[in-house]
Coordinates of C-alpha atoms in Angstrom, one line a residue:
Chain S
X3 CA 98.4 69.3 195.4
X4 CA 98.7 73.1 195.2
X5 CA 102.4 72.7 195.1
X6 CA 102.2 70.4 192.1
X7 CA 99.9 72.8 190.2
X8 CA 102.1 75.8 191.0
X9 CA 105.3 74.0 190.0
X10 CA 103.6 72.9 186.7
X11 CA 102.6 76.5 186.2
X12 CA 106.1 77.8 186.8
X13 CA 107.5 75.2 184.4
X14 CA 105.1 76.2 181.7
X15 CA 105.8 79.8 182.2
X16 CA 109.5 79.4 181.9
X17 CA 109.1 77.3 178.8
X18 CA 106.9 80.0 177.3
X19 CA 109.5 82.7 178.2
X20 CA 112.4 80.7 176.8
X21 CA 110.6 79.9 173.5
X22 CA 109.5 83.5 173.0
X23 CA 113.1 84.5 173.5
X24 CA 114.2 82.2 170.6
X25 CA 111.6 83.6 168.2
X26 CA 113.2 87.1 168.6
X27 CA 116.1 85.9 166.4
X28 CA 117.0 88.5 163.7
X29 CA 120.0 88.7 161.4
X30 CA 122.5 91.6 161.9
X31 CA 123.0 94.5 159.5
X32 CA 126.4 95.0 157.9
X33 CA 128.1 98.0 156.5
X34 CA 127.8 101.8 157.1
X35 CA 124.8 103.2 158.8
X36 CA 123.5 106.6 159.9
X37 CA 120.6 108.0 161.9
X38 CA 117.9 110.0 160.1
X39 CA 115.0 111.9 161.5
X40 CA 111.8 111.0 159.8
X41 CA 108.2 111.8 160.4
X42 CA 105.8 108.9 160.8
X43 CA 102.3 108.7 159.5
X44 CA 101.0 110.7 162.4
X45 CA 103.5 113.5 161.8
X46 CA 105.6 112.7 164.9
X47 CA 109.3 113.0 164.4
X48 CA 111.3 109.9 165.0
X49 CA 114.9 108.8 164.7
X50 CA 115.5 105.9 162.3
X51 CA 118.6 104.0 161.4
X52 CA 119.4 103.9 157.7
X53 CA 121.6 101.0 156.6
X54 CA 123.9 100.6 153.7
X55 CA 122.1 99.3 150.6
X56 CA 123.1 97.8 147.2
X57 CA 122.7 100.5 144.5
X58 CA 121.0 100.0 141.1
X59 CA 122.9 97.9 138.7
X60 CA 122.7 96.6 135.2
X61 CA 124.7 93.8 133.7
X62 CA 124.5 91.2 130.9
X63 CA 123.5 87.7 132.2
X64 CA 124.4 84.3 130.9
X65 CA 121.8 84.6 128.1
X66 CA 123.2 88.0 127.0
X67 CA 120.1 89.7 128.3
X68 CA 120.5 93.0 130.1
X69 CA 119.6 92.3 133.7
X70 CA 119.1 94.9 136.3
X71 CA 118.4 95.1 140.0
X72 CA 114.7 94.6 139.1
X73 CA 115.5 90.9 138.9
X74 CA 116.4 90.8 142.6
X75 CA 114.1 93.6 143.9
X76 CA 111.8 92.3 146.5
X77 CA 113.7 89.1 146.9
X78 CA 116.3 87.7 149.3
X79 CA 119.4 86.9 147.4
X80 CA 122.9 85.5 147.7
X81 CA 125.7 87.3 145.8
X82 CA 129.2 86.2 145.1
X83 CA 132.3 87.1 142.9
X84 CA 134.1 84.5 140.9
X85 CA 135.5 83.7 137.5
X86 CA 135.1 80.6 135.3
X87 CA 138.8 79.7 134.9
X88 CA 139.5 79.9 138.6
X89 CA 141.0 76.7 139.9
X90 CA 141.4 77.7 143.5
X91 CA 138.5 78.7 145.7
X92 CA 135.7 79.1 143.1
X93 CA 134.9 75.5 142.4
X94 CA 134.5 74.8 146.1
X95 CA 132.4 78.0 146.6
X96 CA 130.1 77.0 143.8
X97 CA 130.0 73.3 144.8
X98 CA 128.7 74.6 148.2
X99 CA 126.4 77.2 146.8
X100 CA 124.9 74.6 144.5
X101 CA 123.6 72.8 147.6
X102 CA 122.0 76.0 148.8
X103 CA 120.5 76.5 145.3
X104 CA 119.1 73.1 145.3
X105 CA 117.5 73.6 148.7
X106 CA 115.8 76.9 147.7
X107 CA 115.2 76.1 144.0
X108 CA 111.4 76.1 144.4
X109 CA 111.2 79.2 146.6
X110 CA 110.2 82.2 144.5
X111 CA 111.5 84.7 147.1
X112 CA 115.1 83.5 146.9
X113 CA 117.7 84.2 144.1
X114 CA 121.4 83.8 143.4
X115 CA 123.7 86.2 141.6
X116 CA 127.3 85.5 140.6
X117 CA 129.4 88.3 139.2
X118 CA 132.5 87.4 137.2
X119 CA 135.6 89.4 137.8
X120 CA 137.3 88.2 134.7
X121 CA 136.1 91.0 132.3
X122 CA 138.5 89.8 129.6
X123 CA 137.5 86.2 129.1
X124 CA 134.1 85.6 130.9
X125 CA 131.7 86.9 128.2
X126 CA 128.1 85.8 128.5
X127 CA 128.6 82.8 126.3
X128 CA 131.4 81.5 128.5
X129 CA 129.2 82.1 131.6
X130 CA 126.3 80.2 129.9
X131 CA 128.5 77.2 129.3
X132 CA 129.8 77.3 132.8
X133 CA 126.3 77.5 134.3
X134 CA 125.1 74.6 132.2
X135 CA 128.1 72.5 133.2
X136 CA 127.7 73.4 136.8
X137 CA 124.1 72.2 136.5
X138 CA 122.2 75.5 136.6
X139 CA 119.4 75.7 134.1
X140 CA 117.1 78.4 135.3
X141 CA 116.9 82.1 135.9
X142 CA 117.0 81.8 139.6
X143 CA 120.8 81.8 139.5
X144 CA 122.1 84.7 137.4
X145 CA 125.7 84.8 136.1
X146 CA 126.5 88.4 135.4
X147 CA 129.1 90.0 133.2
X148 CA 130.1 93.7 133.4
X149 CA 133.0 96.1 132.9
X150 CA 135.9 95.9 135.3
X151 CA 135.1 99.2 136.8
X152 CA 131.4 98.6 137.5
X153 CA 131.9 95.1 138.9
X154 CA 134.9 95.9 141.0
X155 CA 133.3 99.0 142.5
X156 CA 130.2 97.1 143.3
X157 CA 132.2 94.3 145.0
X158 CA 134.4 96.5 147.2
X159 CA 132.1 99.5 148.0
X160 CA 128.7 97.8 148.1
X161 CA 129.1 94.1 148.8
X162 CA 132.3 94.6 150.9
X163 CA 134.1 91.8 149.1
X164 CA 137.7 92.3 148.1
X165 CA 138.5 91.5 144.4
X166 CA 141.4 92.4 142.2
X167 CA 143.7 91.5 139.2
X168 CA 147.0 90.0 140.3
X169 CA 149.5 88.9 137.7
X170 CA 151.4 86.9 140.4
X171 CA 148.4 84.8 141.2
X172 CA 148.1 81.5 139.4
X173 CA 144.9 82.3 137.5
X174 CA 145.5 86.1 137.2
X175 CA 142.9 87.3 139.7
X176 CA 142.4 87.2 143.5
X177 CA 139.2 87.6 145.4
X178 CA 137.4 86.7 148.6
X179 CA 135.1 83.7 148.7
X180 CA 132.2 85.3 150.5
X181 CA 128.6 84.5 149.8
X182 CA 126.8 87.7 150.7
X183 CA 123.2 87.6 151.9
X184 CA 121.0 90.5 150.8
X185 CA 117.5 91.2 152.1
X186 CA 114.4 92.4 150.3
X187 CA 115.4 96.0 151.0
X188 CA 118.9 95.6 149.5
X189 CA 120.6 95.6 152.9
X190 CA 123.5 93.3 153.7
X191 CA 122.4 90.7 156.3
X192 CA 125.2 88.1 156.2
X193 CA 128.5 87.1 154.7
X194 CA 129.5 83.4 154.7
X195 CA 132.8 81.9 153.6
X196 CA 131.7 79.8 150.6
X197 CA 134.7 77.5 151.0
X198 CA 133.7 76.4 154.5
X199 CA 130.9 73.9 154.7
X200 CA 129.8 74.9 158.2
X201 CA 129.4 78.5 157.2
X202 CA 127.4 77.5 154.1
X203 CA 125.2 75.4 156.4
X204 CA 124.6 78.5 158.5
X205 CA 123.6 80.3 155.4
X206 CA 121.0 77.7 154.7
X207 CA 119.6 78.2 158.2
X208 CA 119.7 82.0 158.0
X209 CA 117.8 82.4 154.7
X210 CA 114.5 81.1 156.3
X211 CA 115.2 83.4 159.3
X212 CA 115.5 86.4 157.0
X213 CA 112.4 85.4 155.0
X214 CA 110.5 85.1 158.2
X215 CA 111.2 88.7 159.1
X216 CA 109.0 89.7 156.2
X217 CA 106.1 87.5 157.0
X218 CA 105.0 89.5 160.1
Chain D
X20 CA 172.2 17.3 160.8
X21 CA 174.4 20.4 160.4
X22 CA 173.4 20.6 156.8
X23 CA 169.7 20.7 157.8
X24 CA 170.3 23.5 160.2
X25 CA 172.3 25.5 157.6
X26 CA 169.6 24.9 155.0
X27 CA 166.8 25.9 157.3
X28 CA 168.6 29.0 158.4
X29 CA 169.1 29.9 154.7
X30 CA 165.5 29.2 153.8
X31 CA 164.4 31.2 156.8
X32 CA 166.5 34.2 155.8
X33 CA 165.2 34.1 152.2
X34 CA 161.6 34.1 153.5
X35 CA 162.5 36.9 155.9
X36 CA 163.9 39.0 153.1
X37 CA 160.8 38.5 151.0
X38 CA 158.5 39.4 153.9
X39 CA 160.5 42.5 154.7
X40 CA 160.5 43.5 151.1
X41 CA 156.7 43.3 151.1
X42 CA 156.6 45.2 154.3
X43 CA 158.8 47.9 152.8
X44 CA 156.3 48.3 149.9
X45 CA 153.4 48.4 152.3
X46 CA 155.2 51.1 154.3
X47 CA 155.9 53.0 151.1
X48 CA 152.3 52.7 150.1
X49 CA 151.1 54.1 153.4
X50 CA 153.6 56.9 153.2
X51 CA 152.5 57.8 149.7
X52 CA 148.9 57.6 150.7
X53 CA 149.2 60.0 153.6
X54 CA 151.4 62.5 151.8
X55 CA 149.3 62.2 148.7
X56 CA 146.2 63.0 150.6
X57 CA 147.7 66.3 151.8
X58 CA 148.7 67.2 148.3
X59 CA 145.2 66.2 147.0
X60 CA 143.6 68.5 149.5
X61 CA 145.8 71.4 148.6
X62 CA 145.8 71.0 144.8
X63 CA 142.9 68.8 143.6
X64 CA 140.1 68.8 146.0
X65 CA 138.8 72.3 144.9
X66 CA 137.6 70.9 141.6
X67 CA 137.5 67.1 142.0
X68 CA 135.9 67.2 145.5
X69 CA 136.6 65.6 148.8
X70 CA 135.5 62.2 147.7
X71 CA 136.6 62.5 144.1
X72 CA 133.0 63.2 143.0
X73 CA 134.0 65.9 140.5
X74 CA 131.9 69.1 139.9
X75 CA 129.0 69.0 137.5
X76 CA 130.5 68.7 134.0
X77 CA 133.2 71.1 134.8
X78 CA 135.5 68.6 136.6
X79 CA 135.3 64.9 136.1
X80 CA 135.0 62.5 139.0
X81 CA 138.0 60.4 139.8
X82 CA 136.0 57.2 140.4
X83 CA 136.2 55.7 136.9
X84 CA 138.6 52.8 137.6
X85 CA 138.5 51.7 133.9
X86 CA 139.7 55.1 132.7
X87 CA 142.4 55.3 135.4
X88 CA 143.6 51.8 134.4
X89 CA 143.7 52.4 130.7
X90 CA 145.5 55.7 131.1
X91 CA 147.8 54.5 133.8
X92 CA 151.0 55.6 132.0
X93 CA 149.5 59.0 131.3
X94 CA 148.2 60.0 134.7
X95 CA 151.4 61.5 136.0
X96 CA 151.7 63.7 132.9
X97 CA 148.1 64.9 133.3
X98 CA 148.7 65.8 136.9
X99 CA 151.8 67.7 136.2
X100 CA 151.0 69.4 132.9
X101 CA 147.2 69.5 132.9
X102 CA 145.2 68.6 129.9
X103 CA 143.2 70.2 127.1
X104 CA 141.9 67.0 125.6
X105 CA 138.3 65.8 125.7
X106 CA 138.0 62.8 128.0
X107 CA 135.2 60.4 128.6
X108 CA 134.5 59.4 132.2
X109 CA 131.7 57.1 133.1
X110 CA 130.4 57.6 129.6
X111 CA 130.2 61.4 129.9
X112 CA 132.3 63.9 128.0
X113 CA 134.4 66.4 129.8
X114 CA 136.3 69.1 127.8
X115 CA 137.2 71.8 130.3
X116 CA 140.8 72.6 130.6
X117 CA 142.6 71.2 133.6
X118 CA 145.4 73.4 134.8
X119 CA 148.9 72.0 135.2
X120 CA 150.8 71.9 138.5
X121 CA 154.4 72.4 137.4
X122 CA 155.3 73.2 141.0
X123 CA 154.9 69.6 142.0
X124 CA 158.1 67.6 142.2
X125 CA 158.2 64.1 140.8
X126 CA 157.8 62.6 144.2
X127 CA 154.7 64.7 144.8
X128 CA 153.2 63.6 141.5
X129 CA 153.9 60.0 142.4
X130 CA 152.3 60.4 145.9
X131 CA 149.1 62.1 144.7
X132 CA 148.8 59.7 141.8
X133 CA 149.0 56.7 144.2
X134 CA 146.5 58.4 146.5
X135 CA 144.0 58.9 143.7
X136 CA 144.4 55.5 142.2
X137 CA 143.9 53.9 145.6
X138 CA 141.0 56.0 146.9
X139 CA 137.4 56.6 146.0
X140 CA 136.9 53.0 145.2
X141 CA 140.0 52.5 143.1
X142 CA 142.6 49.9 144.0
X143 CA 145.5 50.0 141.6
X144 CA 148.3 49.5 144.1
X145 CA 151.7 51.0 144.5
X146 CA 153.7 52.8 141.8
X147 CA 157.2 53.7 142.9
X148 CA 158.6 57.2 142.4
X149 CA 161.3 56.1 140.0
X150 CA 158.7 54.8 137.6
X151 CA 156.7 58.0 137.7
X152 CA 159.9 60.0 137.1
X153 CA 160.5 58.1 133.9
X154 CA 156.9 58.6 132.8
X155 CA 157.3 62.3 133.4
X156 CA 160.3 62.5 131.2
X157 CA 158.4 61.0 128.4
X158 CA 155.3 63.2 128.5
X159 CA 153.9 64.1 125.1

């Protein structure tokens, strides 16, 4: 009898340990980082890690409204770089991102931001038409237009996505198809290839994990 | 008696020729379908989707058999040269520009066209390369 009880107890203990292990799941941090010495509330010096963050930005959105980082501040958001006349990877990226958008449509803590890299043609009116035809009709998914310099710098230095003009490419531009996941403190927490369904599925699983980090 | 044997051999060979002809067409169709699928994946799937479902109102689905049938003669030209015209698919208007694919050889156009018109619920049957070639020479 004792044996049975003790084996049940051991079983329950191991289940508890295992399940508590799983709850520890946290997304990684991407980009540069450095250590900084800070003082906590009690005045004790501590070493803290400072991660790369997305700087302030300001662009015109699909409604020609000046939109800044205030729109995404305090939210988890997914950013990507595309252009409307792209016939290669963009349609697939946005087809897949659309499924993520539909999943989190009603969640006020999640947003989507797509930057066009076609500074010549993709004016806000073009972006508006594109958004409507894709099936996006609300402010949760912003399509942003900016100067070449500001968008390209933001892509390469801050979101770590390669973009560029290329006259030899079929549509005139080349870029990577990453969907970059940013947390509420503007840190990069994930990058998913938007052309691969399995990675987009992973993004869908990771967004709730990231949101859960803030619930504690 | 001899006559009968000769007749029956003759008849038999005629039937055999017909059957082998049909087989050749089935083989060609299978060939076109498998090559066409590869081309579809590389050139068309981005916009038109894995199952020809299209993308919002940006790219039309390829499931409108009536459209495909009425524009049968025109499909090869659209695939190769793209289109700017407004088209109506399943009662919805689409007017985004479709890019052309001039890098496709006539045989590639034929194969991908046969693939599209015999997938996604379409069953238009085989179109030989020679016919597609003629259509491509007469594009508007």
